[in-house]
mmJSON file of the N, C-alpha and C atoms, coordinates in Angstrom:
{"data_MODEL":{"atom_site":{
"group_PDB":["ATOM","ATOM","ATOM","ATOM","ATOM","ATOM","ATOM","ATOM","ATOM","ATOM","ATOM","ATOM","ATOM","ATOM","ATOM","ATOM","ATOM","ATOM","ATOM","ATOM","ATOM","ATOM","ATOM","ATOM","ATOM","ATOM","ATOM","ATOM","ATOM","ATOM","ATOM","ATOM","ATOM","ATOM","ATOM","ATOM","ATOM","ATOM","ATOM","ATOM","ATOM","ATOM","ATOM","ATOM","ATOM","ATOM","ATOM","ATOM","ATOM","ATOM","ATOM","ATOM","ATOM","ATOM","ATOM","ATOM","ATOM","ATOM","ATOM","ATOM","ATOM","ATOM","ATOM","ATOM","ATOM","ATOM","ATOM","ATOM","ATOM","ATOM","ATOM","ATOM","ATOM","ATOM","ATOM","ATOM","ATOM","ATOM","ATOM","ATOM","ATOM","ATOM","ATOM","ATOM","ATOM","ATOM","ATOM","ATOM","ATOM","ATOM","ATOM","ATOM","ATOM","ATOM","ATOM","ATOM","ATOM","ATOM","ATOM","ATOM","ATOM","ATOM","ATOM","ATOM","ATOM","ATOM","ATOM","ATOM","ATOM","ATOM","ATOM","ATOM","ATOM","ATOM","ATOM","ATOM","ATOM","ATOM","ATOM","ATOM","ATOM","ATOM","ATOM","ATOM","ATOM","ATOM","ATOM","ATOM","ATOM","ATOM","ATOM","ATOM","ATOM","ATOM","ATOM","ATOM","ATOM","ATOM","ATOM","ATOM","ATOM","ATOM","ATOM","ATOM","ATOM","ATOM","ATOM","ATOM","ATOM","ATOM","ATOM","ATOM","ATOM","ATOM","ATOM","ATOM","ATOM","ATOM","ATOM","ATOM","ATOM","ATOM","ATOM","ATOM","ATOM","ATOM","ATOM","ATOM"],
"id":[1,2,3,4,5,6,7,8,9,10,11,12,13,14,15,16,17,18,19,20,21,22,23,24,25,26,27,28,29,30,31,32,33,34,35,36,37,38,39,40,41,42,43,44,45,46,47,48,49,50,51,52,53,54,55,56,57,58,59,60,61,62,63,64,65,66,67,68,69,70,71,72,73,74,75,76,77,78,79,80,81,82,83,84,85,86,87,88,89,90,91,92,93,94,95,96,97,98,99,100,101,102,103,104,105,106,107,108,109,110,111,112,113,114,115,116,117,118,119,120,121,122,123,124,125,126,127,128,129,130,131,132,133,134,135,136,137,138,139,140,141,142,143,144,145,146,147,148,149,150,151,152,153,154,155,156,157,158,159,160,161,162,163,164,165,166,167,168],
"type_symbol":["N","C","C","N","C","C","N","C","C","N","C","C","N","C","C","N","C","C","N","C","C","N","C","C","N","C","C","N","C","C","N","C","C","N","C","C","N","C","C","N","C","C","N","C","C","N","C","C","N","C","C","N","C","C","N","C","C","N","C","C","N","C","C","N","C","C","N","C","C","N","C","C","N","C","C","N","C","C","N","C","C","N","C","C","N","C","C","N","C","C","N","C","C","N","C","C","N","C","C","N","C","C","N","C","C","N","C","C","N","C","C","N","C","C","N","C","C","N","C","C","N","C","C","N","C","C","N","C","C","N","C","C","N","C","C","N","C","C","N","C","C","N","C","C","N","C","C","N","C","C","N","C","C","N","C","C","N","C","C","N","C","C","N","C","C","N","C","C"],
"label_atom_id":["N","CA","C","N","CA","C","N","CA","C","N","CA","C","N","CA","C","N","CA","C","N","CA","C","N","CA","C","N","CA","C","N","CA","C","N","CA","C","N","CA","C","N","CA","C","N","CA","C","N","CA","C","N","CA","C","N","CA","C","N","CA","C","N","CA","C","N","CA","C","N","CA","C","N","CA","C","N","CA","C","N","CA","C","N","CA","C","N","CA","C","N","CA","C","N","CA","C","N","CA","C","N","CA","C","N","CA","C","N","CA","C","N","CA","C","N","CA","C","N","CA","C","N","CA","C","N","CA","C","N","CA","C","N","CA","C","N","CA","C","N","CA","C","N","CA","C","N","CA","C","N","CA","C","N","CA","C","N","CA","C","N","CA","C","N","CA","C","N","CA","C","N","CA","C","N","CA","C","N","CA","C","N","CA","C","N","CA","C","N","CA","C","N","CA","C"],
"label_alt_id":[null,null,null,null,null,null,null,null,null,null,null,null,null,null,null,null,null,null,null,null,null,null,null,null,null,null,null,null,null,null,null,null,null,null,null,null,null,null,null,null,null,null,null,null,null,null,null,null,null,null,null,null,null,null,null,null,null,null,null,null,null,null,null,null,null,null,null,null,null,null,null,null,null,null,null,null,null,null,null,null,null,null,null,null,null,null,null,null,null,null,null,null,null,null,null,null,null,null,null,null,null,null,null,null,null,null,null,null,null,null,null,null,null,null,null,null,null,null,null,null,null,null,null,null,null,null,null,null,null,null,null,null,null,null,null,null,null,null,null,null,null,null,null,null,null,null,null,null,null,null,null,null,null,null,null,null,null,null,null,null,null,null,null,null,null,null,null,null],
"label_comp_id":["MET","MET","MET","SER","SER","SER","GLN","GLN","GLN","GLU","GLU","GLU","ALA","ALA","ALA","PHE","PHE","PHE","ALA","ALA","ALA","ASP","ASP","ASP","LYS","LYS","LYS","CYS","CYS","CYS","GLY","GLY","GLY","LEU","LEU","LEU","ASP","ASP","ASP","ARG","ARG","ARG","THR","THR","THR","TYR","TYR","TYR","ILE","ILE","ILE","SER","SER","SER","GLY","GLY","GLY","ILE","ILE","ILE","GLU","GLU","GLU","ARG","ARG","ARG","GLY","GLY","GLY","VAL","VAL","VAL","ARG","ARG","ARG","ASN","ASN","ASN","PRO","PRO","PRO","THR","THR","THR","LEU","LEU","LEU","GLU","GLU","GLU","ILE","ILE","ILE","VAL","VAL","VAL","HIS","HIS","HIS","VAL","VAL","VAL","LEU","LEU","LEU","ALA","ALA","ALA","ASP","ASP","ASP","GLY","GLY","GLY","LEU","LEU","LEU","GLN","GLN","GLN","ILE","ILE","ILE","GLU","GLU","GLU","ILE","ILE","ILE","LYS","LYS","LYS","GLU","GLU","GLU","LEU","LEU","LEU","PHE","PHE","PHE","ASP","ASP","ASP","PHE","PHE","PHE","GLU","GLU","GLU","ALA","ALA","ALA","SER","SER","SER","ILE","ILE","ILE","SER","SER","SER","VAL","VAL","VAL","ARG","ARG","ARG"],
"label_asym_id":["A","A","A","A","A","A","A","A","A","A","A","A","A","A","A","A","A","A","A","A","A","A","A","A","A","A","A","A","A","A","A","A","A","A","A","A","A","A","A","A","A","A","A","A","A","A","A","A","A","A","A","A","A","A","A","A","A","A","A","A","A","A","A","A","A","A","A","A","A","A","A","A","A","A","A","A","A","A","A","A","A","A","A","A","A","A","A","A","A","A","A","A","A","A","A","A","A","A","A","A","A","A","A","A","A","A","A","A","A","A","A","A","A","A","A","A","A","A","A","A","A","A","A","A","A","A","A","A","A","A","A","A","A","A","A","A","A","A","A","A","A","A","A","A","A","A","A","A","A","A","A","A","A","A","A","A","A","A","A","A","A","A","A","A","A","A","A","A"],
"label_entity_id":["1","1","1","1","1","1","1","1","1","1","1","1","1","1","1","1","1","1","1","1","1","1","1","1","1","1","1","1","1","1","1","1","1","1","1","1","1","1","1","1","1","1","1","1","1","1","1","1","1","1","1","1","1","1","1","1","1","1","1","1","1","1","1","1","1","1","1","1","1","1","1","1","1","1","1","1","1","1","1","1","1","1","1","1","1","1","1","1","1","1","1","1","1","1","1","1","1","1","1","1","1","1","1","1","1","1","1","1","1","1","1","1","1","1","1","1","1","1","1","1","1","1","1","1","1","1","1","1","1","1","1","1","1","1","1","1","1","1","1","1","1","1","1","1","1","1","1","1","1","1","1","1","1","1","1","1","1","1","1","1","1","1","1","1","1","1","1","1"],
"label_seq_id":[1,1,1,2,2,2,3,3,3,4,4,4,5,5,5,6,6,6,7,7,7,8,8,8,9,9,9,10,10,10,11,11,11,12,12,12,13,13,13,14,14,14,15,15,15,16,16,16,17,17,17,18,18,18,19,19,19,20,20,20,21,21,21,22,22,22,23,23,23,24,24,24,25,25,25,26,26,26,27,27,27,28,28,28,29,29,29,30,30,30,31,31,31,32,32,32,33,33,33,34,34,34,35,35,35,36,36,36,37,37,37,38,38,38,39,39,39,40,40,40,41,41,41,42,42,42,43,43,43,44,44,44,45,45,45,46,46,46,47,47,47,48,48,48,49,49,49,50,50,50,51,51,51,52,52,52,53,53,53,54,54,54,55,55,55,56,56,56],
"pdbx_PDB_ins_code":[null,null,null,null,null,null,null,null,null,null,null,null,null,null,null,null,null,null,null,null,null,null,null,null,null,null,null,null,null,null,null,null,null,null,null,null,null,null,null,null,null,null,null,null,null,null,null,null,null,null,null,null,null,null,null,null,null,null,null,null,null,null,null,null,null,null,null,null,null,null,null,null,null,null,null,null,null,null,null,null,null,null,null,null,null,null,null,null,null,null,null,null,null,null,null,null,null,null,null,null,null,null,null,null,null,null,null,null,null,null,null,null,null,null,null,null,null,null,null,null,null,null,null,null,null,null,null,null,null,null,null,null,null,null,null,null,null,null,null,null,null,null,null,null,null,null,null,null,null,null,null,null,null,null,null,null,null,null,null,null,null,null,null,null,null,null,null,null],
"Cartn_x":[-8.695,-9.198,-8.31,-8.968,-8.141,-7.417,-6.464,-5.703,-6.671,-7.635,-8.488,-9.464,-9.96,-10.843,-10.089,-8.828,-8.013,-7.659,-7.314,-6.99,-8.223,-9.366,-10.627,-10.86,-10.674,-10.832,-9.901,-8.649,-7.667,-7.692,-8.485,-8.539,-7.292,-6.639,-5.442,-5.676,-4.842,-4.95,-4.451,-5.074,-4.698,-3.232,-2.828,-1.48,-0.433,-0.765,0.104,0.268,-0.82,-0.726,0.104,-0.126,0.675,2.191,2.457,3.833,4.476,3.738,4.253,4.518,3.611,3.782,5.036,5.222,6.352,7.626,7.661,8.881,9.375,8.548,8.98,8.521,7.68,7.168,7.683,8.051,8.43,7.422,6.454,5.438,5.978,5.403,5.733,5.108,5.515,4.872,3.417,2.997,1.565,0.841,1.422,0.724,0.763,1.854,1.859,0.695,0.504,-0.656,-1.938,-2.148,-3.338,-3.543,-2.442,-2.5,-2.879,-2.288,-2.626,-4.117,-4.586,-6.033,-6.889,-6.448,-7.207,-7.262,-6.184,-6.149,-6.741,-7.1,-7.627,-6.658,-5.39,-4.34,-3.547,-2.715,-1.831,-0.593,0.058,1.19,2.29,2.481,3.595,3.389,2.19,1.919,2.463,2.6,3.156,4.678,5.291,6.707,7.098,6.124,6.435,6.836,8.09,8.592,8.542,8.7,8.72,7.232,6.195,4.848,4.535,5.08,4.778,5.509,6.638,7.344,6.663,6.086,5.358,4.118,3.57,2.342,2.565,3.724,4.083,4.308],
"Cartn_y":[8.339,7.802,8.383,8.775,9.305,8.217,8.634,7.684,6.958,7.776,7.23,6.144,6.478,5.545,4.247,4.456,3.27,2.432,3.048,2.382,1.586,2.21,1.549,0.272,0.444,-0.59,-1.756,-1.516,-2.473,-2.979,-2.384,-2.713,-2.329,-1.228,-0.664,0.662,1.153,2.533,3.617,4.686,5.72,6.17,6.287,6.709,5.732,4.404,3.368,3.563,3.824,4.081,5.283,6.342,7.564,7.28,6.503,6.137,5.388,4.457,3.758,4.695,5.675,6.651,7.527,7.894,8.778,8.037,6.683,5.929,5.691,5.964,5.731,4.405,3.715,2.446,1.472,0.269,-0.807,-1.951,-1.964,-3.055,-4.38,-5.397,-6.775,-7.22,-8.38,-8.947,-9.248,-9.527,-9.716,-8.441,-7.265,-6.011,-5.622,-5.958,-5.656,-6.444,-7.579,-8.435,-7.736,-7.228,-6.495,-5.247,-4.494,-3.294,-3.657,-4.699,-5.148,-5.492,-6.232,-6.575,-5.328,-4.375,-3.134,-2.344,-2.43,-1.848,-2.692,-3.871,-4.917,-5.182,-5.38,-5.746,-6.875,-7.466,-8.56,-7.861,-8.599,-8.022,-7.617,-8.468,-8.17,-6.85,-6.359,-5.121,-3.922,-4.063,-3.129,-2.908,-3.952,-4.022,-3.861,-3.618,-3.489,-1.979,-1.748,-0.372,0.156,-0.696,-0.277,0.284,-0.387,0.017,1.343,1.529,2.705,3.957,3.721,4.828,5.216,4.288,4.627,5.344,5.211,5.943,7.481,7.709,9.163,9.869],
"Cartn_z":[-3.283,-2.012,-0.918,0.182,1.327,2.083,2.843,3.683,4.62,5.167,6.126,5.507,4.289,3.576,3.227,2.734,2.39,3.55,4.654,5.908,6.422,6.366,6.734,5.875,4.601,3.577,3.887,4.336,4.619,6.067,6.965,8.335,9.074,8.63,9.295,9.785,10.626,11.178,10.134,10.103,9.092,9.317,10.611,10.879,10.406,10.341,9.82,8.388,7.62,6.139,5.948,6.74,6.59,6.832,7.761,8.027,6.855,6.229,5.069,3.953,3.682,2.675,2.855,4.102,4.463,4.614,4.55,4.616,6.039,7.08,8.438,8.983,8.253,8.559,7.493,7.909,7.001,7.087,6.119,6.244,6.013,6.683,6.495,5.235,4.765,3.571,3.787,5.015,5.304,5.055,5.523,5.38,3.822,3.136,1.71,0.974,1.483,0.923,1.184,2.388,2.798,1.926,1.762,0.864,-0.532,-1.098,-2.449,-2.542,-1.561,-1.513,-1.5,-0.69,-0.574,-1.865,-2.653,-3.999,-5.084,-4.732,-5.658,-6.808,-6.419,-7.351,-6.79,-7.623,-7.125,-6.548,-5.568,-4.94,-5.928,-6.931,-7.929,-8.537,-8.712,-9.337,-8.501,-7.188,-6.307,-6.58,-7.085,-7.312,-8.841,-9.65,-11.038,-11.342,-11.151,-11.212,-12.721,-13.681,-15.047,-15.362,-14.936,-15.212,-14.474,-13.253,-12.49,-13.117,-13.691,-14.401,-15.674,-16.386,-17.623,-17.425,-16.223,-15.862,-15.677,-15.284,-14.957,-16.178],
"occupancy":[1.0,1.0,1.0,1.0,1.0,1.0,1.0,1.0,1.0,1.0,1.0,1.0,1.0,1.0,1.0,1.0,1.0,1.0,1.0,1.0,1.0,1.0,1.0,1.0,1.0,1.0,1.0,1.0,1.0,1.0,1.0,1.0,1.0,1.0,1.0,1.0,1.0,1.0,1.0,1.0,1.0,1.0,1.0,1.0,1.0,1.0,1.0,1.0,1.0,1.0,1.0,1.0,1.0,1.0,1.0,1.0,1.0,1.0,1.0,1.0,1.0,1.0,1.0,1.0,1.0,1.0,1.0,1.0,1.0,1.0,1.0,1.0,1.0,1.0,1.0,1.0,1.0,1.0,1.0,1.0,1.0,1.0,1.0,1.0,1.0,1.0,1.0,1.0,1.0,1.0,1.0,1.0,1.0,1.0,1.0,1.0,1.0,1.0,1.0,1.0,1.0,1.0,1.0,1.0,1.0,1.0,1.0,1.0,1.0,1.0,1.0,1.0,1.0,1.0,1.0,1.0,1.0,1.0,1.0,1.0,1.0,1.0,1.0,1.0,1.0,1.0,1.0,1.0,1.0,1.0,1.0,1.0,1.0,1.0,1.0,1.0,1.0,1.0,1.0,1.0,1.0,1.0,1.0,1.0,1.0,1.0,1.0,1.0,1.0,1.0,1.0,1.0,1.0,1.0,1.0,1.0,1.0,1.0,1.0,1.0,1.0,1.0,1.0,1.0,1.0,1.0,1.0,1.0],
"B_iso_or_equiv":[0.0,0.0,0.0,0.0,0.0,0.0,0.0,0.0,0.0,0.0,0.0,0.0,0.0,0.0,0.0,0.0,0.0,0.0,0.0,0.0,0.0,0.0,0.0,0.0,0.0,0.0,0.0,0.0,0.0,0.0,0.0,0.0,0.0,0.0,0.0,0.0,0.0,0.0,0.0,0.0,0.0,0.0,0.0,0.0,0.0,0.0,0.0,0.0,0.0,0.0,0.0,0.0,0.0,0.0,0.0,0.0,0.0,0.0,0.0,0.0,0.0,0.0,0.0,0.0,0.0,0.0,0.0,0.0,0.0,0.0,0.0,0.0,0.0,0.0,0.0,0.0,0.0,0.0,0.0,0.0,0.0,0.0,0.0,0.0,0.0,0.0,0.0,0.0,0.0,0.0,0.0,0.0,0.0,0.0,0.0,0.0,0.0,0.0,0.0,0.0,0.0,0.0,0.0,0.0,0.0,0.0,0.0,0.0,0.0,0.0,0.0,0.0,0.0,0.0,0.0,0.0,0.0,0.0,0.0,0.0,0.0,0.0,0.0,0.0,0.0,0.0,0.0,0.0,0.0,0.0,0.0,0.0,0.0,0.0,0.0,0.0,0.0,0.0,0.0,0.0,0.0,0.0,0.0,0.0,0.0,0.0,0.0,0.0,0.0,0.0,0.0,0.0,0.0,0.0,0.0,0.0,0.0,0.0,0.0,0.0,0.0,0.0,0.0,0.0,0.0,0.0,0.0,0.0],
"pdbx_formal_charge":[null,null,null,null,null,null,null,null,null,null,null,null,null,null,null,null,null,null,null,null,null,null,null,null,null,null,null,null,null,null,null,null,null,null,null,null,null,null,null,null,null,null,null,null,null,null,null,null,null,null,null,null,null,null,null,null,null,null,null,null,null,null,null,null,null,null,null,null,null,null,null,null,null,null,null,null,null,null,null,null,null,null,null,null,null,null,null,null,null,null,null,null,null,null,null,null,null,null,null,null,null,null,null,null,null,null,null,null,null,null,null,null,null,null,null,null,null,null,null,null,null,null,null,null,null,null,null,null,null,null,null,null,null,null,null,null,null,null,null,null,null,null,null,null,null,null,null,null,null,null,null,null,null,null,null,null,null,null,null,null,null,null,null,null,null,null,null,null],
"auth_seq_id":[1,1,1,2,2,2,3,3,3,4,4,4,5,5,5,6,6,6,7,7,7,8,8,8,9,9,9,10,10,10,11,11,11,12,12,12,13,13,13,14,14,14,15,15,15,16,16,16,17,17,17,18,18,18,19,19,19,20,20,20,21,21,21,22,22,22,23,23,23,24,24,24,25,25,25,26,26,26,27,27,27,28,28,28,29,29,29,30,30,30,31,31,31,32,32,32,33,33,33,34,34,34,35,35,35,36,36,36,37,37,37,38,38,38,39,39,39,40,40,40,41,41,41,42,42,42,43,43,43,44,44,44,45,45,45,46,46,46,47,47,47,48,48,48,49,49,49,50,50,50,51,51,51,52,52,52,53,53,53,54,54,54,55,55,55,56,56,56],
"auth_comp_id":["MET","MET","MET","SER","SER","SER","GLN","GLN","GLN","GLU","GLU","GLU","ALA","ALA","ALA","PHE","PHE","PHE","ALA","ALA","ALA","ASP","ASP","ASP","LYS","LYS","LYS","CYS","CYS","CYS","GLY","GLY","GLY","LEU","LEU","LEU","ASP","ASP","ASP","ARG","ARG","ARG","THR","THR","THR","TYR","TYR","TYR","ILE","ILE","ILE","SER","SER","SER","GLY","GLY","GLY","ILE","ILE","ILE","GLU","GLU","GLU","ARG","ARG","ARG","GLY","GLY","GLY","VAL","VAL","VAL","ARG","ARG","ARG","ASN","ASN","ASN","PRO","PRO","PRO","THR","THR","THR","LEU","LEU","LEU","GLU","GLU","GLU","ILE","ILE","ILE","VAL","VAL","VAL","HIS","HIS","HIS","VAL","VAL","VAL","LEU","LEU","LEU","ALA","ALA","ALA","ASP","ASP","ASP","GLY","GLY","GLY","LEU","LEU","LEU","GLN","GLN","GLN","ILE","ILE","ILE","GLU","GLU","GLU","ILE","ILE","ILE","LYS","LYS","LYS","GLU","GLU","GLU","LEU","LEU","LEU","PHE","PHE","PHE","ASP","ASP","ASP","PHE","PHE","PHE","GLU","GLU","GLU","ALA","ALA","ALA","SER","SER","SER","ILE","ILE","ILE","SER","SER","SER","VAL","VAL","VAL","ARG","ARG","ARG"],
"auth_asym_id":["A","A","A","A","A","A","A","A","A","A","A","A","A","A","A","A","A","A","A","A","A","A","A","A","A","A","A","A","A","A","A","A","A","A","A","A","A","A","A","A","A","A","A","A","A","A","A","A","A","A","A","A","A","A","A","A","A","A","A","A","A","A","A","A","A","A","A","A","A","A","A","A","A","A","A","A","A","A","A","A","A","A","A","A","A","A","A","A","A","A","A","A","A","A","A","A","A","A","A","A","A","A","A","A","A","A","A","A","A","A","A","A","A","A","A","A","A","A","A","A","A","A","A","A","A","A","A","A","A","A","A","A","A","A","A","A","A","A","A","A","A","A","A","A","A","A","A","A","A","A","A","A","A","A","A","A","A","A","A","A","A","A","A","A","A","A","A","A"],
"auth_atom_id":["N","CA","C","N","CA","C","N","CA","C","N","CA","C","N","CA","C","N","CA","C","N","CA","C","N","CA","C","N","CA","C","N","CA","C","N","CA","C","N","CA","C","N","CA","C","N","CA","C","N","CA","C","N","CA","C","N","CA","C","N","CA","C","N","CA","C","N","CA","C","N","CA","C","N","CA","C","N","CA","C","N","CA","C","N","CA","C","N","CA","C","N","CA","C","N","CA","C","N","CA","C","N","CA","C","N","CA","C","N","CA","C","N","CA","C","N","CA","C","N","CA","C","N","CA","C","N","CA","C","N","CA","C","N","CA","C","N","CA","C","N","CA","C","N","CA","C","N","CA","C","N","CA","C","N","CA","C","N","CA","C","N","CA","C","N","CA","C","N","CA","C","N","CA","C","N","CA","C","N","CA","C","N","CA","C","N","CA","C","N","CA","C","N","CA","C"],
"pdbx_PDB_model_num":[1,1,1,1,1,1,1,1,1,1,1,1,1,1,1,1,1,1,1,1,1,1,1,1,1,1,1,1,1,1,1,1,1,1,1,1,1,1,1,1,1,1,1,1,1,1,1,1,1,1,1,1,1,1,1,1,1,1,1,1,1,1,1,1,1,1,1,1,1,1,1,1,1,1,1,1,1,1,1,1,1,1,1,1,1,1,1,1,1,1,1,1,1,1,1,1,1,1,1,1,1,1,1,1,1,1,1,1,1,1,1,1,1,1,1,1,1,1,1,1,1,1,1,1,1,1,1,1,1,1,1,1,1,1,1,1,1,1,1,1,1,1,1,1,1,1,1,1,1,1,1,1,1,1,1,1,1,1,1,1,1,1,1,1,1,1,1,1]
}}}
């Protein structure tokens, strides 16, 4: 999914999503919740580092 499509799905600006990906934006917990909803996952899955390592 493109940044633009994901941003639209989340109701956020594409440049904000880009900033999060590049590490120049620090999303609040509210935005983390919005991102998780956009990905259709639970917030805790965004922080499950062991699962993300095993995928690679």
